[in-house]
Tab-separated table of C-alpha atoms in Angstrom:
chain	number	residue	atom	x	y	z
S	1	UNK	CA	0.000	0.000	0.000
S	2	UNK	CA	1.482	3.086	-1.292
S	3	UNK	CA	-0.026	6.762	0.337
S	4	UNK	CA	-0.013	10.305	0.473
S	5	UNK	CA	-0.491	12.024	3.996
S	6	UNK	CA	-4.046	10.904	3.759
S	7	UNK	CA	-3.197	7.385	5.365
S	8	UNK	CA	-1.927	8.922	8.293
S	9	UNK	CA	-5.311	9.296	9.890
S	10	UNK	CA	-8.216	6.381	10.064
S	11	UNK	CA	-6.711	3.562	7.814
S	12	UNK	CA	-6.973	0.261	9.708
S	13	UNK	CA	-4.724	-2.120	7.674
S	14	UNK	CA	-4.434	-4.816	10.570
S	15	UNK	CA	-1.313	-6.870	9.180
S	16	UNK	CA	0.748	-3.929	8.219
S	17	UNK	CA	3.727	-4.309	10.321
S	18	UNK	CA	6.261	-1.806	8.632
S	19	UNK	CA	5.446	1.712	7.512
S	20	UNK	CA	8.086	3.701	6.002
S	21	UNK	CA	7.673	8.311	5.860
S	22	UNK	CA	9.889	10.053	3.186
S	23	UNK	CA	9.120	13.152	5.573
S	24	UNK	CA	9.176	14.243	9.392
S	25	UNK	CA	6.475	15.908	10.708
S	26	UNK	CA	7.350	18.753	13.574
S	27	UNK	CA	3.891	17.629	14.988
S	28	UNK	CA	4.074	15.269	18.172
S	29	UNK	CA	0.345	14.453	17.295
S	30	UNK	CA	0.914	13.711	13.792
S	31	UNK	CA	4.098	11.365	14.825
S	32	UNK	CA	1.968	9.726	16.898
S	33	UNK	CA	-1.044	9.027	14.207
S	34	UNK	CA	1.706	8.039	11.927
S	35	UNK	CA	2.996	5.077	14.608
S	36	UNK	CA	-0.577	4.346	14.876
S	37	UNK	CA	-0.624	2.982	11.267
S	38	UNK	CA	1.306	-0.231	12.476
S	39	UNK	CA	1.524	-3.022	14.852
S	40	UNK	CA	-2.101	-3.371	15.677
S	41	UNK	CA	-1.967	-6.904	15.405
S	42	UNK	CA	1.971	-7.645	16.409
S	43	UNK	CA	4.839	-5.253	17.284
S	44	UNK	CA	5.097	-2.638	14.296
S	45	UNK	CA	8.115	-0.774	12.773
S	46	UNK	CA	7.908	3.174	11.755
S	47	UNK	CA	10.715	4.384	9.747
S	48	UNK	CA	11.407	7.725	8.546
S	49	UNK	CA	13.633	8.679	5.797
S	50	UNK	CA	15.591	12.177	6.817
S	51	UNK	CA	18.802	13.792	5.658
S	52	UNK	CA	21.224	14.608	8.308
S	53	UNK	CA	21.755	18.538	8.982
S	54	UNK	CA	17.914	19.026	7.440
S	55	UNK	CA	14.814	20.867	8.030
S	56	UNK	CA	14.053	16.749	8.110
S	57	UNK	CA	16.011	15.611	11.133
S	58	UNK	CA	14.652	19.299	12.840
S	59	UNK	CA	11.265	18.614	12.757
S	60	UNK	CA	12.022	14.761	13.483
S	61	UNK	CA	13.844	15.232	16.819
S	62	UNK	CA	10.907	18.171	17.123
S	63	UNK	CA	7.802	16.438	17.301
S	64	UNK	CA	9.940	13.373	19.136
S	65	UNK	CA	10.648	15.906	22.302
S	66	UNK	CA	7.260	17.105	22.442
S	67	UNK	CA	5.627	13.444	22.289
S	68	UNK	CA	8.141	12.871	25.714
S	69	UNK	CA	6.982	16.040	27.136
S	70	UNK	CA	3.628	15.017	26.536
S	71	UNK	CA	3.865	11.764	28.266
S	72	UNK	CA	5.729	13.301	31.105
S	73	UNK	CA	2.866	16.014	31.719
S	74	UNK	CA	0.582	12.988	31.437
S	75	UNK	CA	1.926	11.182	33.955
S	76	UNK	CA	2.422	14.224	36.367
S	77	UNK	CA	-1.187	14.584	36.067
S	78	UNK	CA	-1.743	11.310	36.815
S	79	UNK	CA	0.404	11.294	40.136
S	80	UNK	CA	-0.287	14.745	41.497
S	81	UNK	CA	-3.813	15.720	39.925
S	82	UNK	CA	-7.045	15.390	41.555
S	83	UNK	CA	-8.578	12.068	42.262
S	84	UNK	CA	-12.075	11.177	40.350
S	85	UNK	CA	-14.800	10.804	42.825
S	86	UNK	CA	-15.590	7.514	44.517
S	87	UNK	CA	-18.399	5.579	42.714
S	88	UNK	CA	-19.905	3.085	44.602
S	89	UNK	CA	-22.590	0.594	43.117
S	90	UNK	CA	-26.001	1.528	43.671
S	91	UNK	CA	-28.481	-0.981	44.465
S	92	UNK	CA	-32.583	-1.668	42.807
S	93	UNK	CA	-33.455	-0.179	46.126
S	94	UNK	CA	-31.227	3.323	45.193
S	95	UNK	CA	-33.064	3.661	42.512
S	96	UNK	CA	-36.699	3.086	43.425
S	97	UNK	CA	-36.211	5.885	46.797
S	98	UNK	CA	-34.460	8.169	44.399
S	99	UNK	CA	-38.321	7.811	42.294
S	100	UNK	CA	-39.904	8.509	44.871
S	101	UNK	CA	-38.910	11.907	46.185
């Protein structure tokens, strides 16, 4: 299978297992939607074809620092940010008193 950018975004090829990019994207989102394209099935392989010293490798090493910021922030979040309330399991007989009032 042979794409434009189009087949970054909401192709679901599930035995693909290698994609190859003949251009890096300075977005971490994008980078991410890109990996996304493999290893649904099995472990995947993204490779992306860059030119040292280029706008290229730039953007690469770009959106690859963001994507590690983002998963940092994510996980700060996760340790220090506020706990979702408590649900506990409400009964037939929570429901029926709730009718009634």
């Amino acid at each position: 299978l042979v794409t434009t950018s189009i087949g970054e975004e909401g192709l679901h090829v599930p035995d693909v297992d290698h994609v190859i990019f003949y251009e890096a994207v300075p977005s971490e989102i994008r980078l991410i939607q890109r990996r996304g394209r493999t290893g649904r099935t099995r472990q995947g392989k993204m490779t992306v074809l860059m030119s040292e010293g280029t706008i290229d490798e730039a953007y690469y090493w770009t959106s690859k620092k963001r994507e590690q910021q983002m998963h940092r922030f994510l996980q700060t979040v996760k340790k220090k940010g506020p706990k979702p309330p408590s649900r506990t399991k409400r009964t037939l007989d929570d429901w029926s008193s709730s009718q009634d009032n």
